[in-house]
Coordinates of C-alpha atoms in Angstrom, one line a residue:
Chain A
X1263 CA -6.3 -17.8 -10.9
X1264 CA -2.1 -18.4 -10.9
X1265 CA -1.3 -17.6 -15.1
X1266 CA 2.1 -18.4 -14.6
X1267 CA 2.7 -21.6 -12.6
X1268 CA 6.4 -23.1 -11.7
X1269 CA 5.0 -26.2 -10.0
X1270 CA 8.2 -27.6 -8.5
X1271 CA 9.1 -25.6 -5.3
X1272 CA 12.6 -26.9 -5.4
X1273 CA 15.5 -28.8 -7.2
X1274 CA 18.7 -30.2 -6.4
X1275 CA 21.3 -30.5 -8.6
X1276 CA 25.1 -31.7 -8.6
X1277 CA 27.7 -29.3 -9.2
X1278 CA 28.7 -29.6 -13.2
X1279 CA 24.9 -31.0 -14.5
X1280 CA 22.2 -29.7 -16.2
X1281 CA 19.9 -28.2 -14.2
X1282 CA 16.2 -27.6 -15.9
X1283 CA 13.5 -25.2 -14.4
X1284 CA 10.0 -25.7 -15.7
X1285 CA 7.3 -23.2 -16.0
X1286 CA 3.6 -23.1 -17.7
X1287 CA 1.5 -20.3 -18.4
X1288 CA -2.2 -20.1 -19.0
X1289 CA -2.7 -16.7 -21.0
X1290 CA -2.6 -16.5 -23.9
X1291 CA -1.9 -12.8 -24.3
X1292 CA 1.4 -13.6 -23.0
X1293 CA 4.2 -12.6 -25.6
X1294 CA 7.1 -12.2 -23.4
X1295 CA 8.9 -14.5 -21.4
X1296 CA 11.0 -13.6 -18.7
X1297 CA 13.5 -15.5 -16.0
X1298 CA 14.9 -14.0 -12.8
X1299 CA 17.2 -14.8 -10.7
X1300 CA 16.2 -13.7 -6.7
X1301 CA 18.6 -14.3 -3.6
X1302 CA 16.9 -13.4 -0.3
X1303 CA 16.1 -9.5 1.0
X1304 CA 17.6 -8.4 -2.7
X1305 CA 15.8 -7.8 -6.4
X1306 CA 15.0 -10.0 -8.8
X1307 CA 17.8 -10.1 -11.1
X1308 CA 17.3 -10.3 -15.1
X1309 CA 18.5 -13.8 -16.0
X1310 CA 17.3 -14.2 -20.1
X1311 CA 14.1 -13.9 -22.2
X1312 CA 12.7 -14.9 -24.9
X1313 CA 9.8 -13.5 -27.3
X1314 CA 6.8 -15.5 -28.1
X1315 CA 7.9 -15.3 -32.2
X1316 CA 11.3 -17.6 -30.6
X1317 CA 11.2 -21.0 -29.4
X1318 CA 14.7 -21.0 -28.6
X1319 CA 17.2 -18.2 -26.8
X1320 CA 20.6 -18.8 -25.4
X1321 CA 23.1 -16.6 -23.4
X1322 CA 26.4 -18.3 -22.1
X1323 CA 25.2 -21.3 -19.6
X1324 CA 21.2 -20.6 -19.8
X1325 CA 19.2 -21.5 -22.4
X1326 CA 15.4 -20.6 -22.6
X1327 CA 13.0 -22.9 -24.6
X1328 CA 9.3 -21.8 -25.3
X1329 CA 7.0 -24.3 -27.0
X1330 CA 3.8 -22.1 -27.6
X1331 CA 1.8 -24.9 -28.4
X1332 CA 2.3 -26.5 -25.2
X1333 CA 2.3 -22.9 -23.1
X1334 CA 5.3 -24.3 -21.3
X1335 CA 9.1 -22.7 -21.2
X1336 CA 11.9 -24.5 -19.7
X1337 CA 15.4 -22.6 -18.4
X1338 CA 18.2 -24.9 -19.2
X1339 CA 21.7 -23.8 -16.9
X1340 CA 24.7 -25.9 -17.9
X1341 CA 27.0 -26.4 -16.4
X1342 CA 25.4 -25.6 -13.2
X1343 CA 27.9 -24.2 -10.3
X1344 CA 27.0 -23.5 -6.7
X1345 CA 26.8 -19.9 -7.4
X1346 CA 23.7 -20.7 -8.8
X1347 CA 21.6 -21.6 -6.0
X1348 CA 19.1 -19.1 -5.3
X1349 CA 14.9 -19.0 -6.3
X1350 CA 14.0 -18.9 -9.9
X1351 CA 11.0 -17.0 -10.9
X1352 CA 9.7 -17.2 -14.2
X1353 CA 7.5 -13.8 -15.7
X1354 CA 5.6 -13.3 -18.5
X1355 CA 4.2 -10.1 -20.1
X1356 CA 1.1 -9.3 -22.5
X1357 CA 3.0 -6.1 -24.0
X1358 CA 5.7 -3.9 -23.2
X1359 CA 5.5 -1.5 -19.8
X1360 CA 2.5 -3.5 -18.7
X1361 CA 2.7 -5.4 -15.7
X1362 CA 4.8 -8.9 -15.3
X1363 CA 3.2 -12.5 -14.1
X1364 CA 5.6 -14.0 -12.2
X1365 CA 5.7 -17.8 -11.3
X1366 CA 5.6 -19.0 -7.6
X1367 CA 9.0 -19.3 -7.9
X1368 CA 11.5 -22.2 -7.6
X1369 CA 14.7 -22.2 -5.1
X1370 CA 17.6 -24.3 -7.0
X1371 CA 20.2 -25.6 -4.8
X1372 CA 23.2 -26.7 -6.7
X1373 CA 25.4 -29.4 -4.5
X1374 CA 29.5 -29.2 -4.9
Chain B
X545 CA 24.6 3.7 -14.6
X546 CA 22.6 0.6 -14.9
X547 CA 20.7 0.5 -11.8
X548 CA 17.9 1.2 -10.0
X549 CA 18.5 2.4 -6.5
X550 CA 16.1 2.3 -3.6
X551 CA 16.4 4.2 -0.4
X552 CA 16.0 3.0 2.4
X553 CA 17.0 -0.6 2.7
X554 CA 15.2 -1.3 5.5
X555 CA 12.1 0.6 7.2
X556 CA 10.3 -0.1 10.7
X557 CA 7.3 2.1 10.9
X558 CA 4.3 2.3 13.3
X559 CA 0.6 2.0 11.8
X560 CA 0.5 5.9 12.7
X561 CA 3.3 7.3 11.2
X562 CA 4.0 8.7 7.1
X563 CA 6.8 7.6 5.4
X564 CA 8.2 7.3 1.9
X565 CA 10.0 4.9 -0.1
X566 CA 12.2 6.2 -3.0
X567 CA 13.3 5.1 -6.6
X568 CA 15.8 6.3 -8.6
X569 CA 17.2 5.7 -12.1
X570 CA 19.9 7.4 -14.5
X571 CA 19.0 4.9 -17.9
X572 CA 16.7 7.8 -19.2
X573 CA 13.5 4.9 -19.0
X574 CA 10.1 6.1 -19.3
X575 CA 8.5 3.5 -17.8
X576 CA 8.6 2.6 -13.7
X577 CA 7.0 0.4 -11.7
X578 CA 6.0 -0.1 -7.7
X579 CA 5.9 -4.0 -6.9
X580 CA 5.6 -5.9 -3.4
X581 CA 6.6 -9.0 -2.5
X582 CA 5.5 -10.9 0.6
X583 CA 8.0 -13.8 1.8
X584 CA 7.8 -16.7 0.1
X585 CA 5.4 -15.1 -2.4
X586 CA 5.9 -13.8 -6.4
X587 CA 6.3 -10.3 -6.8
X588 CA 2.7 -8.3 -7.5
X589 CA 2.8 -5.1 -9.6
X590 CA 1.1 -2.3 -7.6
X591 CA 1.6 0.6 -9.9
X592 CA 2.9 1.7 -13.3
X593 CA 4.0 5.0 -14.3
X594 CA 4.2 6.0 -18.1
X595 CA 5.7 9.5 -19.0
X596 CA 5.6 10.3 -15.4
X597 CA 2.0 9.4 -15.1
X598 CA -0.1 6.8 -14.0
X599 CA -0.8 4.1 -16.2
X600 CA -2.0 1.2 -13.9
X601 CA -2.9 1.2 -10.4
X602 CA -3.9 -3.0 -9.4
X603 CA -6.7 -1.5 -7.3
X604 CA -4.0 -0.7 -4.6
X605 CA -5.5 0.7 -1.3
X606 CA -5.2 4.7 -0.8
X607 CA -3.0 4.3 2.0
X608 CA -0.4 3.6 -0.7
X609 CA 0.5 7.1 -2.5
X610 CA 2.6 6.5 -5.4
X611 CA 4.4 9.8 -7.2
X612 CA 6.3 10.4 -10.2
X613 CA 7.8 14.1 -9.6
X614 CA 10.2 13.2 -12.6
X615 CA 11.5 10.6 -14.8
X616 CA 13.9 9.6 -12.8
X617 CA 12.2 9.5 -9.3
X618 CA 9.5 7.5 -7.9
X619 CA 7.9 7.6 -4.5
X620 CA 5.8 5.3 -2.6
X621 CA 4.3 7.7 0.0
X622 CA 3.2 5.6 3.1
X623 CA 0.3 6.6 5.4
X624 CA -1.7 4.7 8.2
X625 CA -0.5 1.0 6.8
X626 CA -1.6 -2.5 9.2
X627 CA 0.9 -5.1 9.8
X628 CA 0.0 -7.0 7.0
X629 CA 1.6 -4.5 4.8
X630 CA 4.6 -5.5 5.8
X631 CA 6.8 -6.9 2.4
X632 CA 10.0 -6.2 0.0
X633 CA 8.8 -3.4 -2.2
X634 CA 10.3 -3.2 -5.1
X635 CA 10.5 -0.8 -8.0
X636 CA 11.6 -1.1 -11.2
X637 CA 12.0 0.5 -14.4
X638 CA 11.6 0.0 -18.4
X639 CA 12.7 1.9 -21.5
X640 CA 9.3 2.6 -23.5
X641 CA 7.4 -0.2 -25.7
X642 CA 10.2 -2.6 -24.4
X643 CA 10.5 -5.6 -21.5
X644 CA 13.8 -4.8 -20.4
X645 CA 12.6 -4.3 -16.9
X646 CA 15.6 -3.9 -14.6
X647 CA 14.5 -3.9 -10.6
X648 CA 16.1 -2.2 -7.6
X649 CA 17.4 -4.0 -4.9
X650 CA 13.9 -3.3 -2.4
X651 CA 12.5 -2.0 0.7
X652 CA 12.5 -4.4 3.3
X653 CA 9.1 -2.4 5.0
X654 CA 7.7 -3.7 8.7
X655 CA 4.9 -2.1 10.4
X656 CA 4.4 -2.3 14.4

C-alpha cells in the first residue's frame, strides 16, 4: 500500500513559470513533510519541509503548502530555471529518527 | 562539515564475495540510517541506528549486516547477495528527536 503518492511521473515547465509538484499521503500518523531534490547516481538532496502544525512554508523560490484536511502538499518553485530539472520526491515521517515515506517520485524538466 | 560521505562510489561484486559499504559523518547526529534505492524506484529505509544501536531493521534479509562501531561510522557489511540486490544504497543521518535528515551521496552496488 503506496502512503505517499506523487501521481504525475513528469512535468514540463518554461523557463521563468511556476512550476507546482503535487503529492498526497494516506497516513495519518504522518507529521512531517519533506521534499527532495535527486539527480541521477547522487543523494537525495534536502529541498524544504514543513510540519503538520503549518500549512504554509517558504524558502527563497520554493514554497511548501500542506492542507491536512485534504492529506495533499503541493511544492511551488518560482521562478523556475533549468537548473531545476531533476526528480522530485516528496517524504513524510510519523516522528523524528523513524523511517521516511517517500513518493514515487516526479522528474521536472524545466525548458529555456 | 555538513555531509555525509560514502565510500565507495561505485562497487561490482560477485554473489560469493564479502564486502562493505561505509558511512561517515562529522555533525555529531545520533541518529543514521541504511536506505536502497532501485532505479526508477523511491528510496526504502533498511535500517536505523539510534545511539549506535539498532532501532529498526524493515525485516532486511541477513545477508545484509548493518554496524554502528561509533557515532560517526556506519557499515553495511555484504555477504552472499543475488543480482537483484543490486541498487543505490544510501545512508543518511539525523540529529536526535529531529527530521533534519541529510543523505550521502550512495553506493552504486552491482552483483555478477
Amino acid at each position: 500500500d503506496q502512503q505517499v503518492k506523487q501521481n504525475s511521473p513528469s512535468l514540463s515547465v518554461q523557463e521563468g513559470r511556476i512550476s507546482i509538484l503535487n503529492c498526497d499521503y494516506t497516513n495519518s500518523m504522518f507529521d512531517y513533510f519533506l521534499w527532495y531534490k535527486k539527480y541521477p547516481a547522487e543523494g537525495p538532496t534536502f529541498l524544504i519541509s514543513i510540519s503538520s502544525i503549518k500549512d504554509k512554508n517558504e524558502d527563497g523560490r520554493f514554497t511548501v503548502f500542506l492542507n491536512k484536511s485534504a492529506k495533499h502538499l503541493s511544492l511551488h518553485i518560482v521562478p523556475s530555471q533549468p537548473g531545476d530539472s531533476a526528480v522530485y520526491f516528496c517524504a513524510a515521517s510519523d516522528g523524528a529518527n523513524s523511517k521516511l515515506t517517500f513518493g514515487k517520485g516526479i522528474t521536472l524538466s524545466v525548458r529555456p | 562539515d555538513t555531509e555525509v560521505t560514502q565510500t565507495p562510489k561505485h562497487l561490482v561484486m560477485g554473489m560469493t564475495n564479502k564486502k562493505s559499504l561505509k558511512c561517515e559523518q562529522h555533525m555529531g547526529h545520533r541518529a543514521m540510517y541504511w536506505y536502497k534505492q532501485k532505479a526508477k524506484k523511491p528510496p526504502e529505509l533498511m535500517f536505523v541506528y539510534s545511539y549506535e544501536k539498532l532501532s529498526i531493521n524493515e525485516s532486511v534479509p541477513s545477508r545484509f549486516s548493518p554496524e554502528c562501531p561509533n557515532s560517526s561510522l556506519l557499515n553495511l557489511h555484504l555477504h552472499a547477495l543475488q543480482p537483484e540486490d543490486s541498487a543505490l544504497y544510501l545512508c543518511a543521518s539525523s540529529p536526535m528527536d529531529s527530521y533534519g535528515y541529510t543523505f550521502g551521496s550512495g553506493t552504486r552496488l552491482t552483483v555478477v
